[in-house]
Every structure is written in C-alpha cells, then in structure tokens.
CSV table of C-alpha atoms in Angstrom, one decimal:
chain,number,residue,atom,x,y,z
A,247,MET,CA,39.4,47.0,25.7
A,248,THR,CA,36.3,44.5,25.8
A,249,ALA,CA,34.4,47.6,25.2
A,250,SER,CA,36.6,48.8,22.3
A,251,HIS,CA,36.3,44.8,20.4
A,252,ALA,CA,32.4,44.3,21.0
A,253,PRO,CA,31.2,46.5,18.2
A,254,ASP,CA,34.2,44.9,15.7
A,255,GLU,CA,32.8,41.4,16.5
A,256,ALA,CA,29.3,42.0,16.4
A,257,GLY,CA,30.1,43.5,13.0
A,258,GLY,CA,32.2,40.2,12.6
A,259,GLN,CA,28.9,38.5,12.9
A,260,GLN,CA,26.3,40.3,10.8
A,261,PRO,CA,27.6,39.2,7.7
A,262,GLU,CA,27.5,35.6,8.5
A,263,THR,CA,24.0,36.0,9.8
A,264,GLY,CA,22.8,37.8,6.9
A,265,LEU,CA,23.8,35.4,4.4
A,266,ARG,CA,22.7,31.9,6.5
A,267,ALA,CA,19.2,34.2,6.7
A,268,ASP,CA,19.2,35.0,2.5
A,269,ALA,CA,20.6,31.7,1.9
A,270,GLU,CA,17.5,29.8,4.4
A,271,ARG,CA,15.1,32.4,2.1
A,272,ASN,CA,16.5,31.5,-1.3
A,273,ARG,CA,15.8,27.5,-0.5
A,274,ASP,CA,12.4,28.3,0.4
A,275,ARG,CA,12.1,30.1,-2.6
A,276,LEU,CA,13.3,27.4,-4.6
A,277,LEU,CA,11.1,24.7,-2.8
A,278,ALA,CA,7.9,27.2,-3.0
A,279,ALA,CA,8.5,28.0,-6.8
A,280,ALA,CA,9.3,23.8,-7.7
A,281,ARG,CA,6.1,22.4,-5.7
A,282,ARG,CA,3.6,25.0,-8.2
A,283,LEU,CA,5.5,23.9,-11.5
A,284,PHE,CA,5.9,20.8,-10.1
A,285,ALA,CA,2.4,20.1,-9.3
A,286,ARG,CA,1.0,21.9,-12.4
A,287,ALA,CA,3.6,20.7,-14.9
A,288,GLY,CA,4.9,17.7,-13.5
A,289,LEU,CA,8.7,16.1,-13.1
A,290,GLY,CA,9.6,17.6,-17.0
A,291,VAL,CA,9.5,20.8,-15.4
A,292,SER,CA,13.4,22.0,-15.7
A,293,MET,CA,15.7,23.5,-13.1
A,294,ALA,CA,16.6,26.7,-15.1
A,295,SER,CA,12.3,27.0,-15.1
A,296,VAL,CA,12.4,26.5,-10.9
A,297,ALA,CA,15.4,29.1,-10.8
A,298,ARG,CA,13.4,31.5,-12.7
A,299,GLU,CA,9.9,30.8,-11.1
A,300,ALA,CA,11.7,31.6,-7.9
A,301,GLY,CA,13.1,34.9,-9.2
A,302,VAL,CA,17.1,33.5,-8.4
A,303,GLY,CA,19.8,32.4,-10.9
A,304,LYS,CA,20.4,28.7,-11.9
A,305,ALA,CA,23.9,28.8,-9.8
A,306,THR,CA,22.0,29.8,-6.1
A,307,LEU,CA,20.2,27.1,-7.2
A,308,SER,CA,22.9,25.0,-7.1
A,309,ARG,CA,23.8,25.6,-4.7
A,310,ARG,CA,21.0,24.9,-2.3
A,311,PHE,CA,20.3,21.8,-4.6
A,312,ALA,CA,23.2,19.9,-6.0
A,313,SER,CA,21.4,17.4,-7.8
A,314,ARG,CA,17.2,17.7,-9.3
A,315,GLU,CA,16.5,14.3,-6.9
A,316,GLU,CA,17.6,16.3,-3.9
A,317,LEU,CA,14.9,19.1,-5.1
A,318,ILE,CA,12.1,16.6,-5.1
A,319,ASN,CA,13.7,14.5,-2.5
A,320,ALA,CA,12.6,18.0,-0.7
A,321,VAL,CA,9.4,18.9,-2.5
A,322,PHE,CA,8.4,15.6,-1.8
A,323,ALA,CA,9.0,15.0,1.6
A,324,ASP,CA,5.4,16.1,3.5
A,325,ARG,CA,4.0,14.3,0.6
A,326,MET,CA,5.8,10.8,0.9
A,327,ASP,CA,5.1,11.0,4.7
A,328,ALA,CA,1.2,11.5,4.1
A,329,TYR,CA,2.1,8.6,1.3
A,330,ALA,CA,3.4,6.3,4.5
A,331,ALA,CA,0.5,7.2,6.9
A,332,ALA,CA,-2.0,6.4,4.5
A,333,ALA,CA,-0.9,2.6,4.4
A,334,THR,CA,-0.6,2.7,8.4
A,335,ALA,CA,-3.8,4.3,8.9
A,336,ALA,CA,-5.5,1.7,6.1
A,337,LEU,CA,-4.5,-0.9,7.8
A,338,ALA,CA,-6.1,0.3,11.4
A,339,ASP,CA,-9.1,-0.2,9.5
A,340,PRO,CA,-10.8,-2.7,11.1
A,341,ASP,CA,-12.7,-4.2,7.8
A,342,PRO,CA,-9.5,-5.6,5.1
A,343,TRP,CA,-11.8,-4.8,2.2
A,344,HIS,CA,-12.6,-1.0,3.2
A,345,GLY,CA,-8.9,-0.3,4.1
A,346,PHE,CA,-7.5,-1.7,1.1
A,347,THR,CA,-10.1,-0.1,-1.4
A,348,GLY,CA,-9.5,2.9,1.5
A,349,TYR,CA,-5.7,3.4,0.7
A,350,ILE,CA,-6.0,3.2,-3.1
A,351,HIS,CA,-9.0,5.5,-3.3
A,352,ALA,CA,-6.3,8.1,-0.9
A,353,VAL,CA,-3.8,7.4,-2.8
A,354,CYS,CA,-4.8,8.0,-6.7
A,355,ALA,CA,-6.7,11.4,-4.7
A,356,MET,CA,-2.8,12.1,-4.0
A,357,GLN,CA,-2.1,11.9,-7.3
A,358,ALA,CA,-5.1,14.2,-8.6
A,359,ALA,CA,-4.7,17.0,-6.5
A,360,ASP,CA,-0.9,17.4,-7.4
A,361,ARG,CA,0.7,16.7,-11.2
A,362,GLY,CA,4.5,16.3,-9.6
A,363,PHE,CA,3.4,13.9,-7.2
A,364,ALA,CA,1.2,11.9,-9.7
A,365,ASP,CA,4.8,11.4,-11.7
A,366,VAL,CA,6.9,10.2,-7.9
A,367,LEU,CA,5.1,7.5,-7.6
A,368,THR,CA,5.6,6.0,-10.8
A,369,MET,CA,9.3,6.8,-10.7
A,370,THR,CA,12.5,5.6,-8.7
A,371,PHE,CA,15.0,8.3,-7.4
A,372,PRO,CA,17.8,6.0,-5.7
A,373,ALA,CA,19.5,9.1,-4.5
A,374,ALA,CA,16.7,10.7,-2.9
A,375,LYS,CA,16.7,8.2,0.0
A,376,ALA,CA,14.5,9.7,2.4
A,377,LEU,CA,11.7,9.7,0.0
A,378,GLU,CA,12.5,5.9,-0.9
A,379,ALA,CA,12.3,5.1,2.5
A,380,ARG,CA,8.9,6.2,3.0
A,381,ARG,CA,7.8,4.0,-0.6
A,382,ALA,CA,10.0,1.1,1.1
A,383,GLU,CA,7.6,1.8,4.0
A,384,ALA,CA,4.2,2.6,1.8
A,385,TYR,CA,5.2,-0.8,0.1
A,386,HIS,CA,5.1,-3.2,2.6
A,387,GLY,CA,2.1,-1.7,4.3
A,388,PHE,CA,0.7,-2.0,1.0
A,389,LEU,CA,1.6,-5.9,1.3
A,390,GLN,CA,-0.4,-6.4,4.4
A,391,LEU,CA,-3.1,-4.2,3.2
A,392,ILE,CA,-3.5,-6.9,0.0
A,393,GLY,CA,-2.9,-10.1,2.0
A,394,ARG,CA,-5.5,-9.1,4.7
A,395,ALA,CA,-8.0,-8.5,1.9
A,396,LYS,CA,-7.3,-11.7,0.6
A,397,ASP,CA,-8.0,-13.3,3.6
A,398,SER,CA,-11.2,-11.7,3.4
A,399,GLY,CA,-12.0,-13.1,0.6
A,400,HIS,CA,-12.9,-10.1,-1.1
A,401,LEU,CA,-9.3,-9.6,-3.1
A,402,ARG,CA,-9.0,-11.9,-5.9
A,403,SER,CA,-6.5,-14.5,-5.3
A,404,ASP,CA,-4.5,-13.1,-8.5
A,405,PHE,CA,-4.3,-9.5,-7.1
A,406,THR,CA,-0.7,-8.6,-6.9
A,407,SER,CA,1.4,-5.7,-5.8
A,408,GLN,CA,2.2,-4.6,-9.1
A,409,ASP,CA,-1.6,-4.2,-9.7
A,410,LEU,CA,-0.9,-1.2,-8.1
A,411,VAL,CA,1.7,-0.1,-9.9
A,412,ILE,CA,0.2,-0.7,-13.3
A,413,LEU,CA,-2.8,1.3,-11.4
A,414,LEU,CA,-0.6,4.6,-10.9
A,415,MET,CA,0.7,3.9,-14.0
A,416,ALA,CA,-2.7,4.8,-15.8
A,417,ASN,CA,-3.9,7.2,-13.1
A,418,ALA,CA,-0.9,9.2,-13.5
A,419,GLY,CA,-1.6,9.3,-17.6
A,420,VAL,CA,-5.2,10.4,-17.0
A,421,VAL,CA,-4.4,13.0,-14.5
A,422,SER,CA,-2.0,14.8,-16.9
A,423,ALA,CA,-3.9,14.1,-19.8
A,424,THR,CA,-7.4,15.5,-18.6
A,425,GLY,CA,-5.9,18.2,-16.0
A,426,ASP,CA,-8.5,20.7,-15.2
A,427,ALA,CA,-10.8,19.8,-18.4
A,428,ALA,CA,-12.0,17.3,-16.7
A,429,PRO,CA,-10.4,16.2,-12.9
A,430,ASP,CA,-12.5,14.2,-12.0
A,431,THR,CA,-12.1,11.1,-14.7
A,432,GLY,CA,-9.9,9.3,-12.5
A,433,ARG,CA,-11.9,8.9,-10.2
A,434,ARG,CA,-14.1,6.7,-12.6
A,435,LEU,CA,-11.0,4.6,-13.6
A,436,VAL,CA,-10.4,4.1,-9.9
A,437,ALA,CA,-13.7,3.1,-9.1
A,438,HIS,CA,-14.0,0.6,-12.5
A,439,VAL,CA,-10.4,-0.9,-11.5
A,440,LEU,CA,-10.8,-1.7,-8.1
A,441,ARG,CA,-14.4,-3.3,-9.4
A,442,SER,CA,-12.2,-5.9,-11.9
A,443,TYR,CA,-9.9,-6.8,-8.1
A,444,ALA,CA,-13.0,-7.5,-6.8
A,445,THR,CA,-14.3,-11.5,-6.1
A,446,PRO,CA,-17.9,-11.8,-7.0
A,447,GLY,CA,-20.4,-10.5,-4.2
A,448,THR,CA,-17.9,-8.1,-2.9
A,449,PRO,CA,-19.7,-4.9,-1.6
A,450,LEU,CA,-18.8,-2.2,-4.0
A,451,PRO,CA,-19.2,1.7,-3.7
A,452,PRO,CA,-21.5,3.2,-6.2
A,453,LEU,CA,-19.6,3.8,-9.5
A,454,PRO,CA,-19.0,7.8,-10.0
A,455,ASP,CA,-21.0,9.8,-12.8
A,456,ALA,CA,-18.6,9.2,-16.0
A,457,PRO,CA,-17.3,13.1,-17.2
A,458,ALA,CA,-19.3,14.7,-19.6
A,459,PRO,CA,-18.5,14.3,-23.0
A,460,THR,CA,-17.6,18.1,-23.8
A,461,ALA,CA,-15.3,18.1,-20.6
A,462,LEU,CA,-13.7,15.1,-22.7
A,463,TYR,CA,-13.9,16.7,-25.6
A,464,ARG,CA,-11.8,19.8,-24.0
A,465,ALA,CA,-9.4,17.5,-22.1
A,466,MET,CA,-8.9,16.3,-25.9
A,467,VAL,CA,-8.1,19.8,-27.2
A,468,ARG,CA,-5.6,20.0,-24.5
A,469,LEU,CA,-3.9,16.8,-24.8
A,470,GLY,CA,-3.6,17.7,-28.4
A,471,ARG,CA,-1.9,21.4,-28.4
A,472,SER,CA,0.5,20.7,-25.9
A,473,GLY,CA,1.4,17.1,-28.1
A,474,THR,CA,2.0,15.9,-24.9
A,475,PRO,CA,0.3,14.5,-21.6
C-alpha cells in the first residue's frame, strides 16, 4: 500500500513545485526588466512596458507585484542599502568636511549611474516601507554629517538638510537631460555647489572640466527630441 501511494504523492507535489519555480523565474525576469528600463528611462516607465520587457503578461506582473510602489521597493532595495551605508561610511571618516563632501559625491554618483535611482531620491513612496526606512536612516546620518562639518568650521552655518534635497533634484535633472551625451556634467554641477556650501578658506578639490560644447549640444538635441528631461 505504501509503495502504491508514493507515485501519487510525488505526482501531487510536482505541479506545486513547478508553479513555485515558474513564479520565482517570472519575478526575477520582472525585476531584471524593471531595473533595465528604470535605469535607462527613469520611473516614468509604465508597468505595461515592464511586463513587455520581461516577456510576461500584465496579469503576471500584478500577481508578483500588487502595486507600482511594491515593484520600486524591490528593484531599489540594494541601492537604498548602499545609500544608507554611504552615510555610515562618511560618519566614520575622521575628517568631518571630507566625510560630508565624500557623501555628497557618492550619492550624486549613484544618481548618475541609474536614472531611476536619481528619481527615487527625489520622491517619496509611503507604501514602500523598507525603502522609506532606509531613506530615514540615511537622512538621520546626514544630519549628523551636517553637524560635524559645521563644527569643523568648513560648512556654512546657514546650510540645511533641505539643501541636499535641492541638490539631488538639480542633479536628477542634469542626469536626465544629459544622458549618455554628456555623462560627466553632473560632477561639475556638484563641485560648483559644494563650493557654495564651504566657508572661506575651506580646502576644495579641483573643479572638474566643463563638458565639451559639442557634448552639451548633443544633450540639448536629445532633450528636444524627447520633449521632456
């Protein structure tokens, strides 16, 4: 009797196991597709486009990710971990001004590397609890960086945490507008802004070269063709 039941039990388990494996493969394909599209075009990409890129139907996408925010939370979880870790690393720097500027450079470089992440840092997603928790962690670390840099005498006393949000918004716009045409433009913007944050006499790194006129022209043509940043 035991032997005669074994095939039935195995047969009953196989489809369930297969369904779980299919579901996991579809989830991985959707995440990979969303990462590619968000990095290339920002968060304005539609959910239908993500499903098409992954080669699945919209119903499959809805089963794996019930909302857009749930998908964004999954796609950018590792990047938000790196964002929070950047603040921790900066706080460990014995030079408060170097830690502060290093954090700014690191975060803006993350934006430049991924257009979707550039958008994430300038938006809020209340339903994406894990993502917002990491954002809050990074923010509290940044408040400590501000205090240390001011105490060192190198950061202007009128600098506020809102100034970082303004910089991230500006950098996101530059990243979006220039794309591959003039990819280093944001580095010059950040360097100029950091100079405005510094008190007189503060040591500053060299200003990166300005983008070539032809590169900026290509970026302007690209921006004109797209109609939006």
